[in-house]
Each structure stands twice: as C-alpha cells, then as structure tokens.
Amino acid sequence: TMYMEEDITIGDIVQLSRSISTKNVRGIVRFIGEVNCLRYKFDKFYSFNYFGIELFQPEGDNNGTINDEYYFQCKDKHGIFIKRDKIKKIVTINYSVPRLTIDDVIYMEKFKCNGRIRFIGKLDEDINPTDGKGKDVDLINYGIELNRDYGDNDGCYKKHQYFAQCRPDYGIFVTNRDLSDLRVMKKSDVLFYGFMGHDFDYIPQVILWQIKQFFNFIHIGYHKSITIMAKDSSGTDKRVSYWIYDVYNMDNYIHGPMIYQPRDSNHTYDKSSGIKIDTSADDYDKIFDEMARKYGATSDELKQELK
C-alpha cells in the first residue's frame, strides 16, 4: 500500500460535505470500520465501512454508541457515522499514528504474509479496562484480515464482532505500536532531517529564521461564514456577518486564532469577535503587521491571502 494524502485515518480533523450540513461542520475521526446496524447499506466503493466522527458542534445524532453497541466515546449529539464520500476534506493530518485507512493492504513481517485493514479504532476493553490499569488514550487498535490462516480469530474479539466475513484464524488485532514503522514523517521533519543529513557544523541563523517563518505560515483556508447578533448604541439588534479563515503551517496544522473578515459594516457593533483593525486609523499598518507576525507572516503575505 502506498500512502495517499487523501487517505483518512484515526485522529484526523475533517470537514464534512455540505450534503451532511451546510454549516461546514468539522470533527475528529474516532472510528473506521463496519457498523453492525448499518450493514444493509452496502455500496460497491465503500462496502459496509463507515467513518465515526466526533463533531466539534452538537450536529450529530449519537454519542458514539448505536443500538447499545459501542464504537467510540463522545458527548450526546456529537457523534455521526458517514461514508467516505461525505467527508469533504482533511483539515489537519494526524501524524502520530500509522497513515493507514480501511482496506489498505500491508505486509505483516511477523506473519510473513499480507493483511487487509478491516477495522481501526478502540476495542471496548480499552475504554472500559478490567485490569485496573486504566485506559491508554494513545492506543489505537487495528483489525486485520490476513491472506493466510496465521491469525487467531475471525474478526470477533471477546464476543464483539469488529469485522465480518473473515474465515476462522485469518483475523488478528494489533496496535499502532506494532505498526510504528508505517508512520509518515511531517513535512517539517523531512525538511529538518534534510538539513541534518548534511555535514554542517551549524545551521546559519538566517536559515533557521526562514524555516521558522515558513513553518508557521503557509496558507490561509476558508472555514465558514457566520452571522451573529450585536447591539448598536441605541440597543437595537444588528446582524453582523463574517467570513472565517484558518491559518495553516507547513504540516497543515491550524496555527493561531481564526481570522474574522467582516462581510458588512455592522461589525463595528460587535465587541467580542476577533481582533478589530480600523483601516482608517493612522497606525493601521503597524497593528496589522504586529498581527501578521503572530502567524509568522508579513502584513503583505497576510493581506494577499485574505484577498
């Protein structure tokens, strides 16, 4: 299997398709695999597989449990199960786990054969441990169907069927630590290792400064538009609308606070959202430049991205 940047795995922050919600809803992937009560919804591209998302807003219809079957843990109305085509994009990539997704085929050195990823998530015992040691929040489980009978199960573990249609002794469960060699380096790490791979006594300060700037500010991406209510000087309600943008660094991590760009003149009544910059003020350029430097950018770069 070759890693593709569009492949989604556990811990990725994703934005859902507008067919799910017109509010540009985002969340974290907590589960990838089969959902037993949804097994009748088969399609030729994604078979029975679903992505369980913990949403940042209460736009879901569950808490990670469906029909008394646990898949992941989140607050009420923050959970949702969707097909891959209902995820619009990856907002932030999780580099802390192997970059594997459902149905990827990998070579298992321990078993000397290939295996297909059939489940990614947490086993119920990892959430409700019985050994008294408490749960390991960093542990991710992978259910794998081998192409030889070197396993010890059929996709069922402690009476819970995590993946179906697997022959006896063809299934195994491993963790992210067993697959650590399949992790992908962040772009910033690749760049650093590139420098470290050369026979330098030191990295010049000017290069370090340029790297730091480059890491922090790469691009600005549109997130969503919002409308809030604010009161004018007479106490009358005014509708205030903004476009909201995220600032991303080299590794596609969101860096710093969101940027609120006004869509109308009513923003002067809003005293709580974002940093206010009065473009008519004499020190406008200075304030804007100070704000830009917080993102590792120049004012010209920030202005260009916001056009």
PDB file of C-alpha atoms in Angstrom:
ATOM      1  CA  THR A   1       0.000   0.000   0.000  1.00  0.00           C
ATOM      2  CA  MET A   2       1.245   3.460  -0.880  1.00  0.00           C
ATOM      3  CA  TYR A   3       0.184   6.328   1.390  1.00  0.00           C
ATOM      4  CA  MET A   4      -2.019   8.913  -0.333  1.00  0.00           C
ATOM      5  CA  GLU A   5      -2.601  12.347   1.179  1.00  0.00           C
ATOM      6  CA  GLU A   6      -6.362  11.981   0.727  1.00  0.00           C
ATOM      7  CA  ASP A   7      -6.375   8.803   2.854  1.00  0.00           C
ATOM      8  CA  ILE A   8      -8.178   9.436   6.150  1.00  0.00           C
ATOM      9  CA  THR A   9      -7.223   7.787   9.408  1.00  0.00           C
ATOM     10  CA  ILE A  10      -7.889   7.979  13.139  1.00  0.00           C
ATOM     11  CA  GLY A  11      -7.243  11.366  14.709  1.00  0.00           C
ATOM     12  CA  ASP A  12      -7.542  13.391  11.501  1.00  0.00           C
ATOM     13  CA  ILE A  13      -9.610  16.561  11.748  1.00  0.00           C
ATOM     14  CA  VAL A  14     -12.025  16.562   8.811  1.00  0.00           C
ATOM     15  CA  GLN A  15     -14.689  18.815   7.349  1.00  0.00           C
ATOM     16  CA  LEU A  16     -17.944  17.196   6.303  1.00  0.00           C
ATOM     17  CA  SER A  17     -19.692  17.598   2.987  1.00  0.00           C
ATOM     18  CA  ARG A  18     -22.414  20.216   2.705  1.00  0.00           C
ATOM     19  CA  SER A  19     -24.806  17.368   1.923  1.00  0.00           C
ATOM     20  CA  ILE A  20     -24.440  16.451   5.620  1.00  0.00           C
ATOM     21  CA  SER A  21     -24.576  20.005   6.941  1.00  0.00           C
ATOM     22  CA  THR A  22     -24.465  23.460   5.360  1.00  0.00           C
ATOM     23  CA  LYS A  23     -22.581  24.773   8.413  1.00  0.00           C
ATOM     24  CA  ASN A  24     -19.164  23.453   7.330  1.00  0.00           C
ATOM     25  CA  VAL A  25     -19.116  21.134  10.328  1.00  0.00           C
ATOM     26  CA  ARG A  26     -15.792  19.678  11.471  1.00  0.00           C
ATOM     27  CA  GLY A  27     -14.782  16.832  13.738  1.00  0.00           C
ATOM     28  CA  ILE A  28     -12.155  14.227  14.630  1.00  0.00           C
ATOM     29  CA  VAL A  29     -12.156  10.724  13.153  1.00  0.00           C
ATOM     30  CA  ARG A  30     -12.564   8.262  16.033  1.00  0.00           C
ATOM     31  CA  PHE A  31     -13.538   5.020  14.263  1.00  0.00           C
ATOM     32  CA  ILE A  32     -13.258   3.413  10.820  1.00  0.00           C
ATOM     33  CA  GLY A  33     -14.954   0.118  10.049  1.00  0.00           C
ATOM     34  CA  GLU A  34     -18.237  -1.758   9.937  1.00  0.00           C
ATOM     35  CA  VAL A  35     -21.297  -0.634  11.892  1.00  0.00           C
ATOM     36  CA  ASN A  36     -23.457  -3.672  12.537  1.00  0.00           C
ATOM     37  CA  CYS A  37     -26.844  -1.941  12.481  1.00  0.00           C
ATOM     38  CA  LEU A  38     -25.965  -0.239   9.172  1.00  0.00           C
ATOM     39  CA  ARG A  39     -24.807  -3.375   7.373  1.00  0.00           C
ATOM     40  CA  TYR A  40     -27.753  -3.215   4.979  1.00  0.00           C
ATOM     41  CA  LYS A  41     -26.268  -0.043   3.448  1.00  0.00           C
ATOM     42  CA  PHE A  42     -23.747  -1.668   1.118  1.00  0.00           C
ATOM     43  CA  ASP A  43     -22.148   0.137  -1.795  1.00  0.00           C
ATOM     44  CA  LYS A  44     -19.503  -1.085  -4.215  1.00  0.00           C
ATOM     45  CA  PHE A  45     -16.965   1.629  -3.355  1.00  0.00           C
ATOM     46  CA  TYR A  46     -17.094   1.648   0.456  1.00  0.00           C
ATOM     47  CA  SER A  47     -18.807  -1.727   1.131  1.00  0.00           C
ATOM     48  CA  PHE A  48     -20.041  -1.678   4.753  1.00  0.00           C
ATOM     49  CA  ASN A  49     -17.398   0.693   6.078  1.00  0.00           C
ATOM     50  CA  TYR A  50     -18.171   3.917   7.934  1.00  0.00           C
ATOM     51  CA  PHE A  51     -16.199   6.729   9.480  1.00  0.00           C
ATOM     52  CA  GLY A  52     -17.206   7.567  13.035  1.00  0.00           C
ATOM     53  CA  ILE A  53     -16.681  11.287  13.652  1.00  0.00           C
ATOM     54  CA  GLU A  54     -16.698  13.184  16.929  1.00  0.00           C
ATOM     55  CA  LEU A  55     -18.058  16.577  15.902  1.00  0.00           C
ATOM     56  CA  PHE A  56     -16.960  19.850  17.462  1.00  0.00           C
ATOM     57  CA  GLN A  57     -20.570  21.048  17.463  1.00  0.00           C
ATOM     58  CA  PRO A  58     -23.769  19.222  18.503  1.00  0.00           C
ATOM     59  CA  GLU A  59     -24.764  18.432  14.911  1.00  0.00           C
ATOM     60  CA  GLY A  60     -24.728  14.635  15.246  1.00  0.00           C
ATOM     61  CA  ASP A  61     -27.289  12.007  16.199  1.00  0.00           C
ATOM     62  CA  ASN A  62     -25.455   9.826  18.729  1.00  0.00           C
ATOM     63  CA  ASN A  63     -22.675   9.640  21.332  1.00  0.00           C
ATOM     64  CA  GLY A  64     -20.548   7.035  19.542  1.00  0.00           C
ATOM     65  CA  THR A  65     -22.856   4.176  20.573  1.00  0.00           C
ATOM     66  CA  ILE A  66     -25.630   2.829  18.304  1.00  0.00           C
ATOM     67  CA  ASN A  67     -28.177   0.180  19.326  1.00  0.00           C
ATOM     68  CA  ASP A  68     -26.236  -0.346  22.557  1.00  0.00           C
ATOM     69  CA  GLU A  69     -23.068  -1.166  20.603  1.00  0.00           C
ATOM     70  CA  TYR A  70     -20.014   0.947  21.455  1.00  0.00           C
ATOM     71  CA  TYR A  71     -17.829   2.301  18.637  1.00  0.00           C
ATOM     72  CA  PHE A  72     -16.265   5.419  20.162  1.00  0.00           C
ATOM     73  CA  GLN A  73     -16.903   7.835  23.007  1.00  0.00           C
ATOM     74  CA  CYS A  74     -18.173  11.411  22.730  1.00  0.00           C
ATOM     75  CA  LYS A  75     -20.856  13.738  24.072  1.00  0.00           C
ATOM     76  CA  ASP A  76     -24.509  13.316  23.111  1.00  0.00           C
ATOM     77  CA  LYS A  77     -25.300  14.654  19.615  1.00  0.00           C
ATOM     78  CA  HIS A  78     -21.597  14.989  18.821  1.00  0.00           C
ATOM     79  CA  GLY A  79     -21.285  11.613  17.078  1.00  0.00           C
ATOM     80  CA  ILE A  80     -22.044  10.745  13.470  1.00  0.00           C
ATOM     81  CA  PHE A  81     -21.307   7.789  11.153  1.00  0.00           C
ATOM     82  CA  ILE A  82     -20.811   8.596   7.482  1.00  0.00           C
ATOM     83  CA  LYS A  83     -19.354   7.163   4.286  1.00  0.00           C
ATOM     84  CA  ARG A  84     -16.045   8.437   2.913  1.00  0.00           C
ATOM     85  CA  ASP A  85     -17.718  10.460   0.172  1.00  0.00           C
ATOM     86  CA  LYS A  86     -19.471  12.580   2.815  1.00  0.00           C
ATOM     87  CA  ILE A  87     -16.113  13.903   4.039  1.00  0.00           C
ATOM     88  CA  LYS A  88     -15.152  16.974   2.059  1.00  0.00           C
ATOM     89  CA  LYS A  89     -11.513  17.269   3.102  1.00  0.00           C
ATOM     90  CA  ILE A  90      -8.868  16.647   5.733  1.00  0.00           C
ATOM     91  CA  VAL A  91      -8.295  19.826   7.718  1.00  0.00           C
ATOM     92  CA  THR A  92      -5.407  18.542   9.873  1.00  0.00           C
ATOM     93  CA  ILE A  93      -3.460  15.311   9.367  1.00  0.00           C
ATOM     94  CA  ASN A  94      -2.666  13.145  12.395  1.00  0.00           C
ATOM     95  CA  TYR A  95       0.988  12.133  12.052  1.00  0.00           C
ATOM     96  CA  SER A  96       1.177  10.399  15.447  1.00  0.00           C
ATOM     97  CA  VAL A  97      -0.271   7.097  14.126  1.00  0.00           C
ATOM     98  CA  PRO A  98       0.439   4.981  11.025  1.00  0.00           C
ATOM     99  CA  ARG A  99      -1.095   6.605   7.946  1.00  0.00           C
ATOM    100  CA  LEU A 100      -3.369   3.658   7.211  1.00  0.00           C
ATOM    101  CA  THR A 101      -7.013   3.623   6.259  1.00  0.00           C
ATOM    102  CA  ILE A 102      -9.653   0.986   5.795  1.00  0.00           C
ATOM    103  CA  ASP A 103      -8.986  -1.714   3.152  1.00  0.00           C
ATOM    104  CA  ASP A 104      -5.284  -0.846   2.884  1.00  0.00           C
ATOM    105  CA  VAL A 105      -3.135  -3.929   2.290  1.00  0.00           C
ATOM    106  CA  ILE A 106       0.121  -4.160   4.231  1.00  0.00           C
ATOM    107  CA  TYR A 107       2.837  -6.771   4.639  1.00  0.00           C
ATOM    108  CA  MET A 108       2.934  -8.242   8.137  1.00  0.00           C
ATOM    109  CA  GLU A 109       6.550  -9.217   8.818  1.00  0.00           C
ATOM    110  CA  LYS A 110       5.619 -11.182  11.950  1.00  0.00           C
ATOM    111  CA  PHE A 111       3.239 -13.421   9.969  1.00  0.00           C
ATOM    112  CA  LYS A 112       5.160 -13.403   6.658  1.00  0.00           C
ATOM    113  CA  CYS A 113       2.054 -12.558   4.663  1.00  0.00           C
ATOM    114  CA  ASN A 114      -0.157  -9.679   3.567  1.00  0.00           C
ATOM    115  CA  GLY A 115      -3.115  -8.408   5.522  1.00  0.00           C
ATOM    116  CA  ARG A 116      -6.036  -6.083   4.802  1.00  0.00           C
ATOM    117  CA  ILE A 117      -7.071  -3.393   7.295  1.00  0.00           C
ATOM    118  CA  ARG A 118     -10.682  -4.128   8.290  1.00  0.00           C
ATOM    119  CA  PHE A 119     -11.081  -2.079  11.495  1.00  0.00           C
ATOM    120  CA  ILE A 120      -9.415   0.984  13.052  1.00  0.00           C
ATOM    121  CA  GLY A 121     -10.486   2.227  16.454  1.00  0.00           C
ATOM    122  CA  LYS A 122     -10.521   1.275  20.105  1.00  0.00           C
ATOM    123  CA  LEU A 123     -11.594  -2.073  21.463  1.00  0.00           C
ATOM    124  CA  ASP A 124     -14.245  -1.873  24.154  1.00  0.00           C
ATOM    125  CA  GLU A 125     -11.814  -3.152  26.785  1.00  0.00           C
ATOM    126  CA  ASP A 126      -9.512  -0.187  26.128  1.00  0.00           C
ATOM    127  CA  ILE A 127     -12.319   2.192  27.072  1.00  0.00           C
ATOM    128  CA  ASN A 128     -13.602   0.078  29.965  1.00  0.00           C
ATOM    129  CA  PRO A 129     -10.496  -1.757  31.216  1.00  0.00           C
ATOM    130  CA  THR A 130     -10.931  -4.609  33.664  1.00  0.00           C
ATOM    131  CA  ASP A 131      -7.294  -4.989  34.673  1.00  0.00           C
ATOM    132  CA  GLY A 132      -7.315  -1.960  36.964  1.00  0.00           C
ATOM    133  CA  LYS A 133      -4.591  -0.179  34.970  1.00  0.00           C
ATOM    134  CA  GLY A 134      -6.877   2.414  33.412  1.00  0.00           C
ATOM    135  CA  LYS A 135      -7.289   3.238  29.751  1.00  0.00           C
ATOM    136  CA  ASP A 136      -4.425   4.066  27.394  1.00  0.00           C
ATOM    137  CA  VAL A 137      -5.611   7.122  25.469  1.00  0.00           C
ATOM    138  CA  ASP A 138      -2.870   6.812  22.831  1.00  0.00           C
ATOM    139  CA  LEU A 139      -3.598   3.173  21.963  1.00  0.00           C
ATOM    140  CA  ILE A 140      -5.284   2.523  18.604  1.00  0.00           C
ATOM    141  CA  ASN A 141      -6.344  -0.981  17.527  1.00  0.00           C
ATOM    142  CA  TYR A 142      -6.264  -2.384  14.008  1.00  0.00           C
ATOM    143  CA  GLY A 143      -8.305  -5.387  12.949  1.00  0.00           C
ATOM    144  CA  ILE A 144      -6.517  -7.113  10.077  1.00  0.00           C
ATOM    145  CA  GLU A 145      -7.598  -9.971   7.823  1.00  0.00           C
ATOM    146  CA  LEU A 146      -4.558 -11.987   6.767  1.00  0.00           C
ATOM    147  CA  ASN A 147      -4.370 -13.803   3.455  1.00  0.00           C
ATOM    148  CA  ARG A 148      -3.199 -16.947   5.283  1.00  0.00           C
ATOM    149  CA  ASP A 149      -4.555 -18.757   8.329  1.00  0.00           C
ATOM    150  CA  TYR A 150      -1.871 -17.479  10.699  1.00  0.00           C
ATOM    151  CA  GLY A 151      -4.258 -15.490  12.888  1.00  0.00           C
ATOM    152  CA  ASP A 152      -6.272 -16.357  15.988  1.00  0.00           C
ATOM    153  CA  ASN A 153      -9.808 -15.111  15.292  1.00  0.00           C
ATOM    154  CA  ASP A 154     -12.467 -14.422  12.655  1.00  0.00           C
ATOM    155  CA  GLY A 155     -12.874 -10.699  13.333  1.00  0.00           C
ATOM    156  CA  CYS A 156     -14.548 -11.373  16.672  1.00  0.00           C
ATOM    157  CA  TYR A 157     -12.817 -10.379  19.887  1.00  0.00           C
ATOM    158  CA  LYS A 158     -14.304 -11.109  23.317  1.00  0.00           C
ATOM    159  CA  LYS A 159     -17.776 -11.729  21.850  1.00  0.00           C
ATOM    160  CA  HIS A 160     -17.788  -8.492  19.826  1.00  0.00           C
ATOM    161  CA  GLN A 161     -17.731  -8.776  16.017  1.00  0.00           C
ATOM    162  CA  TYR A 162     -15.437  -5.980  14.830  1.00  0.00           C
ATOM    163  CA  PHE A 163     -15.394  -7.120  11.200  1.00  0.00           C
ATOM    164  CA  ALA A 164     -17.388  -9.816   9.428  1.00  0.00           C
ATOM    165  CA  GLN A 165     -16.929 -12.319   6.605  1.00  0.00           C
ATOM    166  CA  CYS A 166     -13.487 -13.323   7.826  1.00  0.00           C
ATOM    167  CA  ARG A 167     -12.577 -17.008   7.952  1.00  0.00           C
ATOM    168  CA  PRO A 168     -11.510 -18.551  11.277  1.00  0.00           C
ATOM    169  CA  ASP A 169      -7.824 -17.970  12.113  1.00  0.00           C
ATOM    170  CA  TYR A 170      -7.445 -15.331   9.403  1.00  0.00           C
ATOM    171  CA  GLY A 171      -8.062 -12.379  11.727  1.00  0.00           C
ATOM    172  CA  ILE A 172      -5.669 -10.578  14.075  1.00  0.00           C
ATOM    173  CA  PHE A 173      -5.751  -7.434  16.217  1.00  0.00           C
ATOM    174  CA  VAL A 174      -2.652  -5.274  16.615  1.00  0.00           C
ATOM    175  CA  THR A 175      -1.989  -1.739  17.869  1.00  0.00           C
ATOM    176  CA  ASN A 176      -0.434   1.391  16.428  1.00  0.00           C
ATOM    177  CA  ARG A 177       2.766   0.500  18.288  1.00  0.00           C
ATOM    178  CA  ASP A 178       3.029  -2.750  16.332  1.00  0.00           C
ATOM    179  CA  LEU A 179       2.799  -0.755  13.096  1.00  0.00           C
ATOM    180  CA  SER A 180       5.028   2.180  14.057  1.00  0.00           C
ATOM    181  CA  ASP A 181       7.255   1.615  11.008  1.00  0.00           C
ATOM    182  CA  LEU A 182       4.321   2.711   8.826  1.00  0.00           C
ATOM    183  CA  ARG A 183       4.173   6.207  10.277  1.00  0.00           C
ATOM    184  CA  VAL A 184       4.755   9.102   7.856  1.00  0.00           C
ATOM    185  CA  MET A 185       7.049  12.000   8.685  1.00  0.00           C
ATOM    186  CA  LYS A 186       5.679  15.510   8.894  1.00  0.00           C
ATOM    187  CA  LYS A 187       6.865  17.897   6.178  1.00  0.00           C
ATOM    188  CA  SER A 188       8.709  19.972   8.763  1.00  0.00           C
ATOM    189  CA  ASP A 189      10.542  16.857   9.991  1.00  0.00           C
ATOM    190  CA  VAL A 190      11.525  15.968   6.440  1.00  0.00           C
ATOM    191  CA  LEU A 191      12.965  19.439   5.970  1.00  0.00           C
ATOM    192  CA  PHE A 192      14.860  19.359   9.260  1.00  0.00           C
ATOM    193  CA  TYR A 193      16.268  15.911   8.544  1.00  0.00           C
ATOM    194  CA  GLY A 194      17.308  17.182   5.144  1.00  0.00           C
ATOM    195  CA  PHE A 195      19.460  19.819   6.797  1.00  0.00           C
ATOM    196  CA  MET A 196      20.721  17.443   9.464  1.00  0.00           C
ATOM    197  CA  GLY A 197      21.697  14.945   6.795  1.00  0.00           C
ATOM    198  CA  HIS A 198      24.359  17.342   5.533  1.00  0.00           C
ATOM    199  CA  ASP A 199      27.728  17.727   7.179  1.00  0.00           C
ATOM    200  CA  PHE A 200      27.013  21.131   8.741  1.00  0.00           C
ATOM    201  CA  ASP A 201      28.766  22.323  11.884  1.00  0.00           C
ATOM    202  CA  TYR A 202      25.725  24.507  12.441  1.00  0.00           C
ATOM    203  CA  ILE A 203      22.673  25.795  10.596  1.00  0.00           C
ATOM    204  CA  PRO A 204      23.043  29.522   9.842  1.00  0.00           C
ATOM    205  CA  GLN A 205      20.719  31.758  11.863  1.00  0.00           C
ATOM    206  CA  VAL A 206      19.252  33.308   8.733  1.00  0.00           C
ATOM    207  CA  ILE A 207      18.200  29.838   7.536  1.00  0.00           C
ATOM    208  CA  LEU A 208      16.724  28.952  10.937  1.00  0.00           C
ATOM    209  CA  TRP A 209      14.740  32.186  10.880  1.00  0.00           C
ATOM    210  CA  GLN A 210      13.440  31.478   7.379  1.00  0.00           C
ATOM    211  CA  ILE A 211      12.492  27.915   8.360  1.00  0.00           C
ATOM    212  CA  LYS A 212      10.589  29.145  11.409  1.00  0.00           C
ATOM    213  CA  GLN A 213       8.668  31.664   9.328  1.00  0.00           C
ATOM    214  CA  PHE A 214       7.945  29.066   6.695  1.00  0.00           C
ATOM    215  CA  PHE A 215       6.727  26.526   9.238  1.00  0.00           C
ATOM    216  CA  ASN A 216       4.259  28.865  10.893  1.00  0.00           C
ATOM    217  CA  PHE A 217       2.599  30.465   7.908  1.00  0.00           C
ATOM    218  CA  ILE A 218       1.935  28.539   4.726  1.00  0.00           C
ATOM    219  CA  HIS A 219      -1.583  29.383   3.639  1.00  0.00           C
ATOM    220  CA  ILE A 220      -4.972  30.578   4.787  1.00  0.00           C
ATOM    221  CA  GLY A 221      -8.030  28.432   4.146  1.00  0.00           C
ATOM    222  CA  TYR A 222     -11.681  29.418   4.200  1.00  0.00           C
ATOM    223  CA  HIS A 223     -13.588  27.735   7.025  1.00  0.00           C
ATOM    224  CA  LYS A 224     -17.141  29.068   7.060  1.00  0.00           C
ATOM    225  CA  SER A 225     -19.365  32.131   7.229  1.00  0.00           C
ATOM    226  CA  ILE A 226     -21.274  33.072  10.361  1.00  0.00           C
ATOM    227  CA  THR A 227     -23.903  35.600  11.374  1.00  0.00           C
ATOM    228  CA  ILE A 228     -24.237  36.824  14.947  1.00  0.00           C
ATOM    229  CA  MET A 229     -26.348  39.453  16.656  1.00  0.00           C
ATOM    230  CA  ALA A 230     -24.914  42.620  18.221  1.00  0.00           C
ATOM    231  CA  LYS A 231     -26.478  45.799  19.595  1.00  0.00           C
ATOM    232  CA  ASP A 232     -25.851  49.318  18.375  1.00  0.00           C
ATOM    233  CA  SER A 233     -25.564  52.365  20.663  1.00  0.00           C
ATOM    234  CA  SER A 234     -29.355  52.577  20.994  1.00  0.00           C
ATOM    235  CA  GLY A 235     -29.697  48.905  21.969  1.00  0.00           C
ATOM    236  CA  THR A 236     -31.143  47.831  18.611  1.00  0.00           C
ATOM    237  CA  ASP A 237     -30.198  44.346  17.396  1.00  0.00           C
ATOM    238  CA  LYS A 238     -27.923  44.295  14.339  1.00  0.00           C
ATOM    239  CA  ARG A 239     -26.953  41.295  12.235  1.00  0.00           C
ATOM    240  CA  VAL A 240     -23.172  41.008  11.867  1.00  0.00           C
ATOM    241  CA  SER A 241     -21.709  38.648   9.260  1.00  0.00           C
ATOM    242  CA  TYR A 242     -18.148  37.340   8.931  1.00  0.00           C
ATOM    243  CA  TRP A 243     -16.096  35.070   6.735  1.00  0.00           C
ATOM    244  CA  ILE A 244     -13.889  32.907   8.969  1.00  0.00           C
ATOM    245  CA  TYR A 245     -10.437  31.701   7.888  1.00  0.00           C
ATOM    246  CA  ASP A 246      -7.900  29.307   9.408  1.00  0.00           C
ATOM    247  CA  VAL A 247      -4.135  29.818   9.191  1.00  0.00           C
ATOM    248  CA  TYR A 248      -2.155  26.642   8.432  1.00  0.00           C
ATOM    249  CA  ASN A 249       1.518  25.895   8.943  1.00  0.00           C
ATOM    250  CA  MET A 250       3.761  23.671   6.863  1.00  0.00           C
ATOM    251  CA  ASP A 251       2.373  20.467   8.385  1.00  0.00           C
ATOM    252  CA  ASN A 252      -1.184  21.621   7.668  1.00  0.00           C
ATOM    253  CA  TYR A 253      -1.846  22.243  11.356  1.00  0.00           C
ATOM    254  CA  ILE A 254      -4.055  25.182  12.249  1.00  0.00           C
ATOM    255  CA  HIS A 255      -1.786  27.862  13.674  1.00  0.00           C
ATOM    256  CA  GLY A 256      -3.039  30.679  15.875  1.00  0.00           C
ATOM    257  CA  PRO A 257      -6.584  32.034  16.222  1.00  0.00           C
ATOM    258  CA  MET A 258      -9.138  32.146  13.429  1.00  0.00           C
ATOM    259  CA  ILE A 259      -9.376  35.308  11.338  1.00  0.00           C
ATOM    260  CA  TYR A 260     -12.762  37.045  11.136  1.00  0.00           C
ATOM    261  CA  GLN A 261     -13.210  39.053   7.935  1.00  0.00           C
ATOM    262  CA  PRO A 262     -16.300  41.322   8.052  1.00  0.00           C
ATOM    263  CA  ARG A 263     -18.884  40.969   5.313  1.00  0.00           C
ATOM    264  CA  ASP A 264     -20.664  44.231   6.145  1.00  0.00           C
ATOM    265  CA  SER A 265     -20.220  47.487   8.071  1.00  0.00           C
ATOM    266  CA  ASN A 266     -22.193  46.248  11.098  1.00  0.00           C
ATOM    267  CA  HIS A 267     -19.060  44.644  12.526  1.00  0.00           C
ATOM    268  CA  THR A 268     -18.353  47.920  14.360  1.00  0.00           C
ATOM    269  CA  TYR A 269     -21.166  46.973  16.762  1.00  0.00           C
ATOM    270  CA  ASP A 270     -19.591  43.600  17.580  1.00  0.00           C
ATOM    271  CA  LYS A 271     -17.220  43.954  20.527  1.00  0.00           C
ATOM    272  CA  SER A 272     -16.421  40.299  21.151  1.00  0.00           C
ATOM    273  CA  SER A 273     -15.329  38.584  17.895  1.00  0.00           C
ATOM    274  CA  GLY A 274     -11.703  38.587  16.821  1.00  0.00           C
ATOM    275  CA  ILE A 275      -9.165  41.385  16.607  1.00  0.00           C
ATOM    276  CA  LYS A 276     -10.504  44.692  15.367  1.00  0.00           C
ATOM    277  CA  ILE A 277      -8.375  46.699  12.949  1.00  0.00           C
ATOM    278  CA  ASP A 278      -9.613  50.124  11.910  1.00  0.00           C
ATOM    279  CA  THR A 279      -8.220  50.646   8.402  1.00  0.00           C
ATOM    280  CA  SER A 280      -8.819  54.396   8.705  1.00  0.00           C
ATOM    281  CA  ALA A 281      -6.553  54.701  11.750  1.00  0.00           C
ATOM    282  CA  ASP A 282      -3.078  56.208  11.352  1.00  0.00           C
ATOM    283  CA  ASP A 283      -1.384  53.163  12.935  1.00  0.00           C
ATOM    284  CA  TYR A 284      -3.382  50.641  10.877  1.00  0.00           C
ATOM    285  CA  ASP A 285      -0.330  49.213   9.073  1.00  0.00           C
ATOM    286  CA  LYS A 286       1.615  48.831  12.303  1.00  0.00           C
ATOM    287  CA  ILE A 287      -1.219  46.962  14.053  1.00  0.00           C
ATOM    288  CA  PHE A 288      -1.767  44.733  11.022  1.00  0.00           C
ATOM    289  CA  ASP A 289       1.937  43.971  10.813  1.00  0.00           C
ATOM    290  CA  GLU A 290       2.042  43.007  14.511  1.00  0.00           C
ATOM    291  CA  MET A 291      -0.919  40.692  13.974  1.00  0.00           C
ATOM    292  CA  ALA A 292       0.708  39.119  10.908  1.00  0.00           C
ATOM    293  CA  ARG A 293       3.928  38.387  12.805  1.00  0.00           C
ATOM    294  CA  LYS A 294       1.952  36.310  15.318  1.00  0.00           C
ATOM    295  CA  TYR A 295       1.318  33.915  12.440  1.00  0.00           C
ATOM    296  CA  GLY A 296       4.932  34.039  11.240  1.00  0.00           C
ATOM    297  CA  ALA A 297       3.941  36.144   8.226  1.00  0.00           C
ATOM    298  CA  THR A 298       4.405  39.648   6.898  1.00  0.00           C
ATOM    299  CA  SER A 299       1.474  42.033   6.561  1.00  0.00           C
ATOM    300  CA  ASP A 300       1.745  41.820   2.756  1.00  0.00           C
ATOM    301  CA  GLU A 301       1.530  37.992   2.869  1.00  0.00           C
ATOM    302  CA  LEU A 302      -1.490  38.106   5.165  1.00  0.00           C
ATOM    303  CA  LYS A 303      -3.253  40.705   3.022  1.00  0.00           C
ATOM    304  CA  GLN A 304      -2.563  38.678  -0.111  1.00  0.00           C
ATOM    305  CA  GLU A 305      -4.009  35.514   1.420  1.00  0.00           C
ATOM    306  CA  LEU A 306      -7.143  37.343   2.591  1.00  0.00           C
ATOM    307  CA  LYS A 307      -7.952  38.823  -0.828  1.00  0.00           C
TER     308      LYS A 307
END
